[in-house]
Structure formats: structure tokens, C-alpha cells
Short mmCIF file of C-alpha atoms in Angstrom, two decimals:
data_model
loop_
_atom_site.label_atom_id
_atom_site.label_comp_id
_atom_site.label_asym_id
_atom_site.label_seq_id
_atom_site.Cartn_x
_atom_site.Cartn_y
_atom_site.Cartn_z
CA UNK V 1 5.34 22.41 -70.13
CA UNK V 2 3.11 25.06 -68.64
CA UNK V 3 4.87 24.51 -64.92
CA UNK V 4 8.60 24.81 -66.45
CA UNK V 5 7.90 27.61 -68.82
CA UNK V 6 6.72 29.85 -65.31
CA UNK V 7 9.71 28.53 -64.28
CA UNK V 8 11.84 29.86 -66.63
CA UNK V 9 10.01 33.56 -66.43
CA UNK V 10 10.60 33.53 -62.74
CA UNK V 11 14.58 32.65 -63.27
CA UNK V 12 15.09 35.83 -65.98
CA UNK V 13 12.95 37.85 -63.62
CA UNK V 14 10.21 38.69 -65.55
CA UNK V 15 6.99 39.99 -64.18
CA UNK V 16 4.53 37.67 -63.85
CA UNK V 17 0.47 38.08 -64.17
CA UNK V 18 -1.19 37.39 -60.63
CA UNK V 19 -2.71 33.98 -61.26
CA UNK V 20 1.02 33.10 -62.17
CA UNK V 21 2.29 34.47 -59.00
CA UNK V 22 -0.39 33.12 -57.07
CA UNK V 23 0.82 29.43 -58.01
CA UNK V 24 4.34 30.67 -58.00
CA UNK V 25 3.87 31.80 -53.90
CA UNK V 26 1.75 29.43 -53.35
CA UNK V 27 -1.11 31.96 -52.22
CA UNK V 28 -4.56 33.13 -53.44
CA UNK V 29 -4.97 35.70 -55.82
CA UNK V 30 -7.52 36.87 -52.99
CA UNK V 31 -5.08 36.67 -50.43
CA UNK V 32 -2.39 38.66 -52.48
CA UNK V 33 -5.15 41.46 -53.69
CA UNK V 34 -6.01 41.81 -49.52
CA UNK V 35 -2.16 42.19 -49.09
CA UNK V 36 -1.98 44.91 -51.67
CA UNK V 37 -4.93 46.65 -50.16
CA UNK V 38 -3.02 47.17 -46.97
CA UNK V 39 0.51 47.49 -47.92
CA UNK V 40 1.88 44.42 -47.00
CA UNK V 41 3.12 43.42 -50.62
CA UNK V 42 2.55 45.28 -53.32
CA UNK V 43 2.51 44.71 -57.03
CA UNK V 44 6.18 45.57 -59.31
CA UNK V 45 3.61 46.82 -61.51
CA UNK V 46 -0.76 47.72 -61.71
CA UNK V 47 -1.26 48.57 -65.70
CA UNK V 48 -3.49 51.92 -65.38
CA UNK V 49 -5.89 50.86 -68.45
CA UNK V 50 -7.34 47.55 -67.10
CA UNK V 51 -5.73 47.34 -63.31
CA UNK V 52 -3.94 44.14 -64.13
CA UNK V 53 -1.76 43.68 -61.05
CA UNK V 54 1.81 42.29 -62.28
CA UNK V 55 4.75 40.64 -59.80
CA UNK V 56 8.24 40.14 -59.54
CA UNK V 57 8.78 36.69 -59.29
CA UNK V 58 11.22 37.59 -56.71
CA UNK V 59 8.78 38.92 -54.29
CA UNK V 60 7.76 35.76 -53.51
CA UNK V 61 9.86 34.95 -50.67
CA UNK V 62 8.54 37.99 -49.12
CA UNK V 63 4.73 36.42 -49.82
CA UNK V 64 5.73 33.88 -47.88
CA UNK V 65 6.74 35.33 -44.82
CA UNK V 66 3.27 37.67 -44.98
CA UNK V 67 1.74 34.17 -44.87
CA UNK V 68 3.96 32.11 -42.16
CA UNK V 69 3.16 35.23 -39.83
CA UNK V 70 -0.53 35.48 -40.68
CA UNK V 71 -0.53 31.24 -39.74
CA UNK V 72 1.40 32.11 -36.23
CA UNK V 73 -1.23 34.38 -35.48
CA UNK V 74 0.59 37.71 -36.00
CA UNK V 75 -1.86 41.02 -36.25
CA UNK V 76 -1.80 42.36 -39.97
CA UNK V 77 -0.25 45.64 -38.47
CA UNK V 78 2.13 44.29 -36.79
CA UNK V 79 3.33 41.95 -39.83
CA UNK V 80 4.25 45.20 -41.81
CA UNK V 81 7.11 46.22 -39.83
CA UNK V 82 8.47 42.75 -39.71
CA UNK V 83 8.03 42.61 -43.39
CA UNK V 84 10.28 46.03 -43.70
CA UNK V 85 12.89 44.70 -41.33
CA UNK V 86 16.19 43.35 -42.15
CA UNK V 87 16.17 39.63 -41.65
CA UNK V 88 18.01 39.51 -38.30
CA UNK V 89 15.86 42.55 -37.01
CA UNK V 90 12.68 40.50 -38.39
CA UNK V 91 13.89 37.46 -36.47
CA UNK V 92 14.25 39.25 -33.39
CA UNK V 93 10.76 41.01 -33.91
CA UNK V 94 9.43 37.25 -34.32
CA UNK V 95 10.84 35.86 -31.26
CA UNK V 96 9.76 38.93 -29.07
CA UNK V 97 6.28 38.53 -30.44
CA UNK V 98 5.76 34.75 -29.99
CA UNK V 99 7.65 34.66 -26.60
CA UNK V 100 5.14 37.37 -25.53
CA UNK V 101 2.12 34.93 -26.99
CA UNK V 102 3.81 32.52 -24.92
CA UNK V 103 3.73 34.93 -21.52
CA UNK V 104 -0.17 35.44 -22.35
CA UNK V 105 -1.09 31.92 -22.82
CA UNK V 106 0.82 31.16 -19.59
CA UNK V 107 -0.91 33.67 -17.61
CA UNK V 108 -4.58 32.73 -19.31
CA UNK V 109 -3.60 28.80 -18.44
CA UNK V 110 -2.51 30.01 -14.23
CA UNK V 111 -5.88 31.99 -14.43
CA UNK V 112 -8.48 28.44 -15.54
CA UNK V 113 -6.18 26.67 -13.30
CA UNK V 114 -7.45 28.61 -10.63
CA UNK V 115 -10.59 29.17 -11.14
CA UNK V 116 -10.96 25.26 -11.78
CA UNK V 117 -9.40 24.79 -8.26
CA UNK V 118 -11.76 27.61 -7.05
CA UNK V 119 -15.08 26.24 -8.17
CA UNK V 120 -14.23 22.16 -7.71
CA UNK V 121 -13.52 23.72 -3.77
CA UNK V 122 -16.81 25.33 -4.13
CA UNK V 123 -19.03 22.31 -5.25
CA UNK V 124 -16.64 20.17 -2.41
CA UNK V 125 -18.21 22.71 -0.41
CA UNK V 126 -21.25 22.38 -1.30
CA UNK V 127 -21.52 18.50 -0.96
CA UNK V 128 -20.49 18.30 2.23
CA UNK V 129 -23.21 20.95 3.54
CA UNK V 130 -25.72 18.59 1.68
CA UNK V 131 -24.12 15.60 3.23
CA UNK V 132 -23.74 17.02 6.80
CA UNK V 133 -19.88 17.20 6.84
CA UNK V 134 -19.58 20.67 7.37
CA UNK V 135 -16.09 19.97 6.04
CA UNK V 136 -14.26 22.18 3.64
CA UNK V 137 -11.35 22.29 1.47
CA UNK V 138 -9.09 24.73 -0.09
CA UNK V 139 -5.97 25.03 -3.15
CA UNK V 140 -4.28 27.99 -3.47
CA UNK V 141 -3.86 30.08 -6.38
CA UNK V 142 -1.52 29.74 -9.42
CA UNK V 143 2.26 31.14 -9.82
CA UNK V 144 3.14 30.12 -6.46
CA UNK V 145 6.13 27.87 -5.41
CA UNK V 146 6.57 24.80 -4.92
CA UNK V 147 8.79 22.27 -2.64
CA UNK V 148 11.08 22.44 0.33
CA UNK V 149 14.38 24.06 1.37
CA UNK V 150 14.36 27.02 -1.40
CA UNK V 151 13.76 24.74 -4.09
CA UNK V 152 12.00 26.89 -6.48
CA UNK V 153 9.39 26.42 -9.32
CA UNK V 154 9.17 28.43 -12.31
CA UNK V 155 6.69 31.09 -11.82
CA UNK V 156 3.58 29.92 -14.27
CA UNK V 157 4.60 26.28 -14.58
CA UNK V 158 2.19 23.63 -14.53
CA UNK V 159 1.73 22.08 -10.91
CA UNK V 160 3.35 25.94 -9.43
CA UNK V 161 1.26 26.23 -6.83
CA UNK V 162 1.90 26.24 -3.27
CA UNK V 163 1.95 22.69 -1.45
CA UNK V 164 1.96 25.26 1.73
CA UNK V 165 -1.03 27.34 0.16
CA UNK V 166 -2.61 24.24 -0.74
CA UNK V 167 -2.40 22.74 3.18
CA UNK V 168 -3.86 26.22 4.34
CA UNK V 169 -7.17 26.82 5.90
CA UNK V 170 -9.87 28.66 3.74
CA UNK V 171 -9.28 32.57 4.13
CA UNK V 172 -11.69 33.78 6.50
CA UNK V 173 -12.97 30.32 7.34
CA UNK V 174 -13.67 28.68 11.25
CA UNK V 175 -10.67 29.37 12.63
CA UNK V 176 -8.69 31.93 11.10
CA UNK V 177 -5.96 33.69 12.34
CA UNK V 178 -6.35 37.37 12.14
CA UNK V 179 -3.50 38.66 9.98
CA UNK V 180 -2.14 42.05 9.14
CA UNK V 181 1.04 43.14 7.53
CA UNK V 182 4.19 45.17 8.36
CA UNK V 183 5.69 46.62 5.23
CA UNK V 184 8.60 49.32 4.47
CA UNK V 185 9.44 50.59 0.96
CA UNK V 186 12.58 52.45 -0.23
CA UNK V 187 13.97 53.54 -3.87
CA UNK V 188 17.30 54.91 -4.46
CA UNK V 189 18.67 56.89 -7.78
CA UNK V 190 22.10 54.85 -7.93
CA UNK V 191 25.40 55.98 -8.52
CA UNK V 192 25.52 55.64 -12.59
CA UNK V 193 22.14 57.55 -13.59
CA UNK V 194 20.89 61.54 -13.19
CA UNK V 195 17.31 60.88 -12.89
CA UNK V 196 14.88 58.33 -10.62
CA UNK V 197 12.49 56.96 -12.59
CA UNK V 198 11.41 53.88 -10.21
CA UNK V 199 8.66 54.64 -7.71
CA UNK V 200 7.69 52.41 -4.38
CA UNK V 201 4.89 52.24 -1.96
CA UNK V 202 3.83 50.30 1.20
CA UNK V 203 0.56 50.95 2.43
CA UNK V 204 -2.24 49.49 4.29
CA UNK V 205 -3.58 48.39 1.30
CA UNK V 206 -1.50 48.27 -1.07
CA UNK V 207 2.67 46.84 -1.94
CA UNK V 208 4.03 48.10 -4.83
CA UNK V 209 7.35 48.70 -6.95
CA UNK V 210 7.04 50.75 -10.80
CA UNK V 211 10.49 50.80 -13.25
CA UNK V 212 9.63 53.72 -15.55
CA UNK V 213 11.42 54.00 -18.99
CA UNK V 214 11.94 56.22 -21.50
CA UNK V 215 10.96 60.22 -21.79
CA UNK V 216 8.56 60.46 -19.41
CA UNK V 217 9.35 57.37 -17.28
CA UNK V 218 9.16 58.89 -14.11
CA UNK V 219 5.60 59.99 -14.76
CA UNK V 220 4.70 56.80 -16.04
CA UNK V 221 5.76 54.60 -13.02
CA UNK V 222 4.25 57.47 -10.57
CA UNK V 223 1.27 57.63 -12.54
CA UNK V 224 0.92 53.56 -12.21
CA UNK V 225 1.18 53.58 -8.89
CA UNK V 226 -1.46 57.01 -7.77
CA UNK V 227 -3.58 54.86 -9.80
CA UNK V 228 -3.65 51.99 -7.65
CA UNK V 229 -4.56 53.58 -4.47
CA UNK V 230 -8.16 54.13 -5.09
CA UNK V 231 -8.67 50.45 -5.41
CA UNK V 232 -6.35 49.36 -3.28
CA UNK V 233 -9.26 50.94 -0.99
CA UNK V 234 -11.88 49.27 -2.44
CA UNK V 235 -10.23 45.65 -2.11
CA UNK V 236 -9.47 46.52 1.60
CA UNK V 237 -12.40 44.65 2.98
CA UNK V 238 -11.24 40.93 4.53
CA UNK V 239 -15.06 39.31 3.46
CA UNK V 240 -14.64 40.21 -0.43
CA UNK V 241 -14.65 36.94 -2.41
CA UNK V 242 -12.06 35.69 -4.90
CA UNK V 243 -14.05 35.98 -7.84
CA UNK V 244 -14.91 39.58 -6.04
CA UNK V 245 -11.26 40.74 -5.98
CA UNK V 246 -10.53 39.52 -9.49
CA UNK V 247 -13.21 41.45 -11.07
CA UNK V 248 -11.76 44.19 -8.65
CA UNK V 249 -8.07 43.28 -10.17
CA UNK V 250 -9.39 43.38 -14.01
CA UNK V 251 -11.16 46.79 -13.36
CA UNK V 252 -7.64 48.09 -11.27
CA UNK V 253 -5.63 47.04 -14.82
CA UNK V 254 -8.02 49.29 -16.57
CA UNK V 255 -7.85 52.12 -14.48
CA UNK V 256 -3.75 52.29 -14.12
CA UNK V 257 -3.09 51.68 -17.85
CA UNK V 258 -5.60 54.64 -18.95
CA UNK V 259 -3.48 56.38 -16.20
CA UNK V 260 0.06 55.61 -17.67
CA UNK V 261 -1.19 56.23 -20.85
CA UNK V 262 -2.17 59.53 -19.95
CA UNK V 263 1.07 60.28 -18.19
CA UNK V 264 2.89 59.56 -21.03
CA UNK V 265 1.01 61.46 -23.78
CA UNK V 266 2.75 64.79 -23.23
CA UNK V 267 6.20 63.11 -24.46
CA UNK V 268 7.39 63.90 -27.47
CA UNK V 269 7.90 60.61 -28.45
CA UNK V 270 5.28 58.73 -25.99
CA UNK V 271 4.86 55.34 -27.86
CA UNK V 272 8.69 55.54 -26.22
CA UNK V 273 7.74 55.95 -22.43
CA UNK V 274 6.26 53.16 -19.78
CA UNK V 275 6.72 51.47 -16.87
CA UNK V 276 6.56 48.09 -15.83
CA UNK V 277 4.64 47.05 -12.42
CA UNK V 278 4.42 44.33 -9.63
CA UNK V 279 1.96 45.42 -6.91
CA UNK V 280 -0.02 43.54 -4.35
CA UNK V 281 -3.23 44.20 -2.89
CA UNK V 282 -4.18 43.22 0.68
CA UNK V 283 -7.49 42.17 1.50
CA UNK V 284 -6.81 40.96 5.17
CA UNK V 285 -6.96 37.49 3.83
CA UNK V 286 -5.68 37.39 0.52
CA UNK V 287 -3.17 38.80 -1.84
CA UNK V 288 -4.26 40.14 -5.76
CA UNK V 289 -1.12 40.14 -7.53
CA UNK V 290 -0.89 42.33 -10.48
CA UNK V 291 2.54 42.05 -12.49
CA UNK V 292 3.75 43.08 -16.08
CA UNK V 293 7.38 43.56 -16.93
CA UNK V 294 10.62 42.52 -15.63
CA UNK V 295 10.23 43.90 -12.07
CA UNK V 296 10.02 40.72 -9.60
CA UNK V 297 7.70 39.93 -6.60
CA UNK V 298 9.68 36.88 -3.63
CA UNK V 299 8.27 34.97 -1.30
CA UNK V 300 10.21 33.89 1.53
CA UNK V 301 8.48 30.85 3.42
CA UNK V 302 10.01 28.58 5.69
CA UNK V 303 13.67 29.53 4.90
CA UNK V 304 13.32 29.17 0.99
CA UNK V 305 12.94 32.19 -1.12
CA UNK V 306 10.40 31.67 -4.06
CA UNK V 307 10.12 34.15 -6.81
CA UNK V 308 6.62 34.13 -7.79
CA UNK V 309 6.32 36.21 -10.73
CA UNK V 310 7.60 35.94 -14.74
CA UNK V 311 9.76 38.41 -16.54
CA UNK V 312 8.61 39.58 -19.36
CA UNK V 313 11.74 40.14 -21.08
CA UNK V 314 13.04 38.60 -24.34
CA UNK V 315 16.21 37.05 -22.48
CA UNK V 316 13.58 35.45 -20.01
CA UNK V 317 11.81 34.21 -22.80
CA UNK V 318 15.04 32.42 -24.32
CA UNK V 319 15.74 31.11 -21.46
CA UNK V 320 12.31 29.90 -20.96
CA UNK V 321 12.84 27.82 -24.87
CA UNK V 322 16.19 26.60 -23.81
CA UNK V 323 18.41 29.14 -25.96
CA UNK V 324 20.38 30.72 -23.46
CA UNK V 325 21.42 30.00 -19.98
CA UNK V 326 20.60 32.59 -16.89
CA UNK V 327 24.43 33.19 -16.50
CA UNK V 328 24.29 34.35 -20.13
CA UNK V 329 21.03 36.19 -20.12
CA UNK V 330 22.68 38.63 -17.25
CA UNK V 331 25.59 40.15 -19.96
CA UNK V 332 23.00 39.44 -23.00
CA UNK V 333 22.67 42.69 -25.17
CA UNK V 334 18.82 42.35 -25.52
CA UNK V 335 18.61 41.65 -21.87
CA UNK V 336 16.44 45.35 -21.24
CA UNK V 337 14.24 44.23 -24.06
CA UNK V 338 10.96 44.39 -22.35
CA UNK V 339 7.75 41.90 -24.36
CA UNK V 340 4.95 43.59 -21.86
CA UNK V 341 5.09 46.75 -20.13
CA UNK V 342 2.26 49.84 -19.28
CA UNK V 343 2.83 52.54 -21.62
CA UNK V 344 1.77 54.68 -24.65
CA UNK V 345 1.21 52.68 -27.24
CA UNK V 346 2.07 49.26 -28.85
CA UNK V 347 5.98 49.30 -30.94
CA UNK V 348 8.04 46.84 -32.46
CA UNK V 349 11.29 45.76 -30.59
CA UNK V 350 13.52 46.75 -29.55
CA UNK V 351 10.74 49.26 -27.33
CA UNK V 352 8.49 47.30 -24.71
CA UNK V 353 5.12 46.74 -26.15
CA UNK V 354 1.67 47.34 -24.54
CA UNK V 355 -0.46 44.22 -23.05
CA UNK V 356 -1.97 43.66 -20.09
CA UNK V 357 -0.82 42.97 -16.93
CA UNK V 358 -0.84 39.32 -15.27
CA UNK V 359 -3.30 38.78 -12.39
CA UNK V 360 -3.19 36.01 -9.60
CA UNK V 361 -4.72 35.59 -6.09
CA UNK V 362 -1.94 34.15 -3.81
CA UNK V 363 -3.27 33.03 0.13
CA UNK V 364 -0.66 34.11 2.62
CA UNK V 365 0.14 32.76 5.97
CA UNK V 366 1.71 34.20 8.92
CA UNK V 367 4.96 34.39 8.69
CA UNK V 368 5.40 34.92 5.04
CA UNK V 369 7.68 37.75 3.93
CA UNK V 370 7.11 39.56 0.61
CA UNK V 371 9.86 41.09 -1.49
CA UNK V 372 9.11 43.06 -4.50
CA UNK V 373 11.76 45.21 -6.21
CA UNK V 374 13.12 46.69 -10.07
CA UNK V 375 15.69 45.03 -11.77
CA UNK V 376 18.05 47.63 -10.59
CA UNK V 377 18.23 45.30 -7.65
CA UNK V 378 17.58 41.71 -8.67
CA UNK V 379 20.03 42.54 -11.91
CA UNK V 380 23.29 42.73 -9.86
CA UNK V 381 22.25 41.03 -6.97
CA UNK V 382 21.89 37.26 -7.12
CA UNK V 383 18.97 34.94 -5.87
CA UNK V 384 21.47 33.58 -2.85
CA UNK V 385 22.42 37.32 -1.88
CA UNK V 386 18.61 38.57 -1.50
CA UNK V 387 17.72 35.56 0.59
CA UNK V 388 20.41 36.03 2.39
CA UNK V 389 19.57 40.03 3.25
CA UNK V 390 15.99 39.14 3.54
CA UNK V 391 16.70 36.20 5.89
CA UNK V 392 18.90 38.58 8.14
CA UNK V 393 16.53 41.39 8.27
CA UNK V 394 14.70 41.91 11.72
CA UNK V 395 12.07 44.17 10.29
CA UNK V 396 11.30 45.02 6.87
CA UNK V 397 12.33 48.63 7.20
CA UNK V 398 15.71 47.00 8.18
CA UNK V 399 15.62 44.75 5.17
CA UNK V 400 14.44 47.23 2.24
CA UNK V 401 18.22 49.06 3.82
CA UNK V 402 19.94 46.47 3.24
CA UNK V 403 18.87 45.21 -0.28
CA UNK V 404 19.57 48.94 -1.42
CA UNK V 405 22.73 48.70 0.16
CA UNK V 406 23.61 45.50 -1.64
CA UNK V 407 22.60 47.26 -4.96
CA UNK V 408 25.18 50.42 -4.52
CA UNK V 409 27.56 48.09 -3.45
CA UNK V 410 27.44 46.28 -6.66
CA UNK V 411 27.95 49.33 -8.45
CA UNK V 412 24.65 50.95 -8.02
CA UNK V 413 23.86 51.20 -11.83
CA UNK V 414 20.25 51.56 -11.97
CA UNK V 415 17.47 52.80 -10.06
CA UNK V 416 16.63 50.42 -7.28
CA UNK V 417 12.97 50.62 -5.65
CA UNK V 418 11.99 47.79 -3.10
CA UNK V 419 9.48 46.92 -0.88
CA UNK V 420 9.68 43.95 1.99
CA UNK V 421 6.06 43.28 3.67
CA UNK V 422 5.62 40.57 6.61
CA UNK V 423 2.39 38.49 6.95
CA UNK V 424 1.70 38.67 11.07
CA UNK V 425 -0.89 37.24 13.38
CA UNK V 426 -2.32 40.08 14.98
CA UNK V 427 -5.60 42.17 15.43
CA UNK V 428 -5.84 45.68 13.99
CA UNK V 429 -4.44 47.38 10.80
CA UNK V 430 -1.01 46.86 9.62
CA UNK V 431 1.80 48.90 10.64
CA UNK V 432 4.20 50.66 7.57
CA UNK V 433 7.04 52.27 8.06
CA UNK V 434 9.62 53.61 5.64
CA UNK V 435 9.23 55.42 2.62
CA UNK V 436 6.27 55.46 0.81
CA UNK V 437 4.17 55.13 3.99
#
């Protein structure tokens, strides 16, 4: 009798005591007083004698959600503006959340996959010095590609990694080929917007391609890049060790996002500005790639071209659970909704939010060729037209021409910026021409 007469209170909209509501939402009074505390659902009504905290029976539903999100994980902060949204806003504030949970769990997983394959070389090592071997054996890192004839792996799959990088020799092991790299880089403003706010740079050191966005995107992808430099000169020594150069990749995260960050802050809205980021560091052995947003790096080995990064884009992410198809994700509305980018501060969708980049050691061989550009390039032109350009290319100043070419003749819409690096056997430094030299 109890149960139906709460039951017929909650149908004539009554308010309801908390203990009342508490059954009623299926929550703890404690959980619904901690929920008051920080906004999240309030009471219909708090009598000012005793403090008695009343509800609408009807704000139930709403105590739900705060609860569903708080069980996927989702910070209390952020659970406030989902609570305020609409519900198809809300939704998409959901998705872009847990696809971008998804992106970090898939870049923690490529990370222990490496370092499992790093250490079990290691103690292979390590045996066969104790046994008198001598003999060695190496994996390469995560996010690579995987197969024959262009066939190409989704970047951060399980089993992604090279079968090519796998097969190669330990970097700087008996027997290593000297390698250096030849690199050109080239950005172009397009024929649809007023302003360049992509920035590229081949060095010595250092490959790397920034989209900026918003106010003070220009800034922001400069500012990513300047930032780099300095450790692109502290990586730049061929003996450094792989756990050496990721320690040297977590500190470079730290340094460029402070940078962007400060970049930004003048803006009057800077929570608004970023930039996203794909940039390589050369060693003289090994590659440290550091990615975040929607900008792409390519491999082109063997006559297949390999895209070995994720976007971190909402359409990427749908197409990642099977909800749309890549022809539809290229005329999707949401498809410059950005999950991770550098920039001022975290914001709901539909701006880019704040994480940190992804970070992956790649070994190269000679012969590879490197593409990394915006999405003012990979956008309008398609997977076949790039390997074809990059595949015709003589050099890569020749190539980074051409791929800007293909991008204005496609309607230049967007800012392109593009970089093409080859891995050569050679002695000395590597040779960079172009822009951004």
C-alpha cells in the first residue's frame, strides 16, 4: 500500500520528501544531497526552517541520467552540461565523450603493447648473451600497418604493427645501415578562406604538420610547432634508447601544450582556439610519433600506402562503432567535430576538447616515404589519389607540389599544409628542402 500510494503522489506531481525520491530514482539520499551540493540536480523545494530537501517526482528521469553518466565514467563537471542539454545535443555530447574514452584506451592499449614487445625483446636479449647466442630479436612499435599490396590496417587495431618493422634489424644493432632523411614541407591558404591557419616544417630533426582553429588558430598551430624544435634537438642523437625517447616524447607533449595554451590565452574567447598536430621526431634510427586530432601521418612501403595514425573526430569515431560508412562521414555535418585537439581549455561539443596527444615509436627502413598533411588535403583528396601523387613524386619537394596541387584542384577549400620525408641509406645529416627548411 505504501509502494502504490508514492505512486500515486508521483502521477499528480506532488513533491515528494527525499527518502521518497530516493526509492522513487532509485538513488541514495547521499548520492542526491552530493548532487545538490554541486548543481547537478537540485531540490523543487529546501523548507528554510528545518532544510528538508523536497522533489518533483518528475525530476527523476533527470536523476537518472546524473547516475548512467557517473557509471560510464563521465567527470562530475562535465555531466552538468550534458544534464542542461537538449536530449539530441546531450546524445551527441555522450557519443563525443565515450568515442574519445575509446581513442584513449586505444592509444594506452598500442603503448603496453609495445612496451611488452620492447621488454620480452630485451629479456630475449638477455638470454641469449647468457646462453652464448649473441642472437637478437626485434618487433616494431604499435599503429603501424599491416599486409601486402596497400592493404591497410586500422591505425590502433590489435595485431597493427608492421610485419616489415617486425622482420627489421634492431636500430643501431651489428649491421645497420646508416640512414638519414630527405624531407620538403609546403602549406597553402586555398582558394575559399582569408586567413592560413595551418603551419608545416621539415627539419633535420623534426616532420611536422599543425591545423589551427578558431580565434587565434594561427598562433596556436605556430605556437605547437616552435615548441617542438627544442626537443626535436634533444632526441637528435641515433644511441638514445626507446624508453629514452618516450620519456623525451611525454616531456615534448608537456612542453607544446603549455605552449598552445599560452598562444591562445590572449583570445577573447580562448577555450575556442587550438590546433591539432602530427609530428615526427628523427633520431637517426627511429621515429617518435606524436599525433592528436584529425591531421594524418602515411606511410608508403613497398608500393602500399598505410595511414598510420587515428582521427580524432566524432565521424571517425562512428565509423569506428559501425554507424556510418567513410563515404558518408565525408558530407557528414559533424564531420569538423574534433574529440582531442591542443588548445585552451576543455568544452563540450560541438568545440574540440583538450587531451593529450598519442605517442608511438615507429622503426623505419630505407626506402620508406612519410606523408603527413591537414585535412585540407586528405578531406578532398582520396586515399587512391595521394598514393598515386606520392608514388609519382621523384623527390619529396616534387611531391609536397603536387599534393597541394591536387588540393586546389579539388576546389582548394581549406588550408592545406604537407610534408613528404624519405628514409635513405646514406652517411651524414639529412638534406631538406622546401618550405619550412
Amino acid at each position: 500500500m505504501e509502494r502504490e500510494g508514492r505512486a500515486v503522489g508521483a502521477a499528480s506531481g506532488e513533491l515528494v520528501t527525499i527518502g521518497e525520491f530516493s526509492r522513487l530514482s532509485r538513488l541514495s539520499a547521499k548520492a542526491l544531497r552530493r548532487y545538490d551540493e554541486l548543481g547537478l540536480l537540485r531540490p523543487a523545494l529546501v523548507d528554510p526552517v528545518n532544510g528538508y530537501r523536497y522533489y518533483d517526482p518528475a525530476q527523476a528521469e533527470r536523476a537518472r541520467l546524473v547516475a548512467w553518466l557517473r557509471r560510464i565514467g563521465m567527470p562530475l563537471s562535465r555531466i552538468g552540461r550534458v544534464v542542461a542539454l537538449d536530449a539530441g545535443a546531450a546524445a551527441v555530447e555522450i557519443r563525443a565523450y565515450w568515442a574519445r574514452v575509446e581513442a584513449d584506451t586505444a592509444a594506452r592499449r598500442d603503448l603496453a603493447m609495445y612496451l611488452v614487445d620492447h621488454l620480452a625483446a630485451e629479456g630475449r636479449a638477455m638470454a641469449a648473451i647468457a646462453d652464448g647466442t649473441g642472437s637478437t630479436g626485434g618487433r616494431g612499435a604499435p599503429g603501424g600497418a599491416r599486409g601486402a599490396g596497400g592493404t591497410a590496417v586500422r591505425p590502433g587495431s590489435p595485431g597493427g604493427r608492421s610485419e616489415a618493422d617486425r622482420a627489421g634489424a634492431a636500430p643501431g644493432g651489428p649491421g645497420a645501415v646508416p640512414l638519414v632523411i630527405r624531407c620538403a614541407a609546403l602549406t597553402d591558404m586555398g582558394a575559399v578562406r582569408t586567413e592560413n591557419q595551418d603551419a608545416a616544417f621539415a627539419g633535420r630533426r623534426l616532420l611536422a604538420v599543425a591545423d589551427g582553429f578558431g580565434e587565434r588558430g594561427a598562433e596556436a598551430s605556430a605556437a605547437a610547432i616552435e615548441a617542438l624544435k627544442p626537443s626535436a634537438r634533444g632526441v637528435g642523437e641515433s644511441g638514445l634508447s626507446a624508453a629514452d625517447l618516450l620519456n623525451a616524447l611525454e616531456d615534448t607533449v608537456d612542453s607544446v601544450s603549455r605552449a598552445v595554451r599560452e598562444a591562445v590565452a590572449p583570445g577573447a574567447d580562448p577555450d575556442g582556439s587550438g590546433t591539432t598536430l602530427t609530428a615526427m621526431l628523427w633520431t637517426g634510427s627511429r621515429l617518435g610519433l606524436v599525433h592528436i586530432g584529425d591531421s594524418r601521418a602515411y606511410l608508403l612501403r613497398g608500393g602500399g600506402l598505410y595511414r598510420i595514425t587515428h582521427d580524432h573526430s566524432l565521424v571517425q569515431a562512428m565509423i569506428d562503432d559501425g554507424s556510418l560508412s567513410p563515404e558518408e562521414a565525408a558530407s557528414h555535418p559533424e564531420r569538423a567535430l574534433l574529440l582531442k585537439a591542443l588548445g585552451g581549455a576543455e568544452r563540450s561539443a560541438p568545440t574540440a576538447v583538450v587531451a593529450r596527444p598519442d605517442i608511438r615509436l615507429r622503426e623505419v627502413r630505407a626506402g620508406d616515404r612519410y606523408l603527413l598533411c591537414s585535412d585540407g588535403l586528405s578531406a578532398v583528396v582520396d586515399e587512391a589519389g595521394l598514393r598515386g601523387a606520392v608514388i609519382a613524386a621523384e623527390t619529396p619537394e616534387d611531391a609536397v607540389r603536387r599534393l597541394v596541387g591536387l588540393a586546389d584542384e579539388a576546389g582548394g577549400p581549406d588550408n592545406v599544409a604537407c610534408v613528404v620525408a624519405d628514409v635513405v641509406a646514406g652517411d651524414g645529416d639529412a638534406e631538406v628542402v622546401g618550405a619550412g627548411a
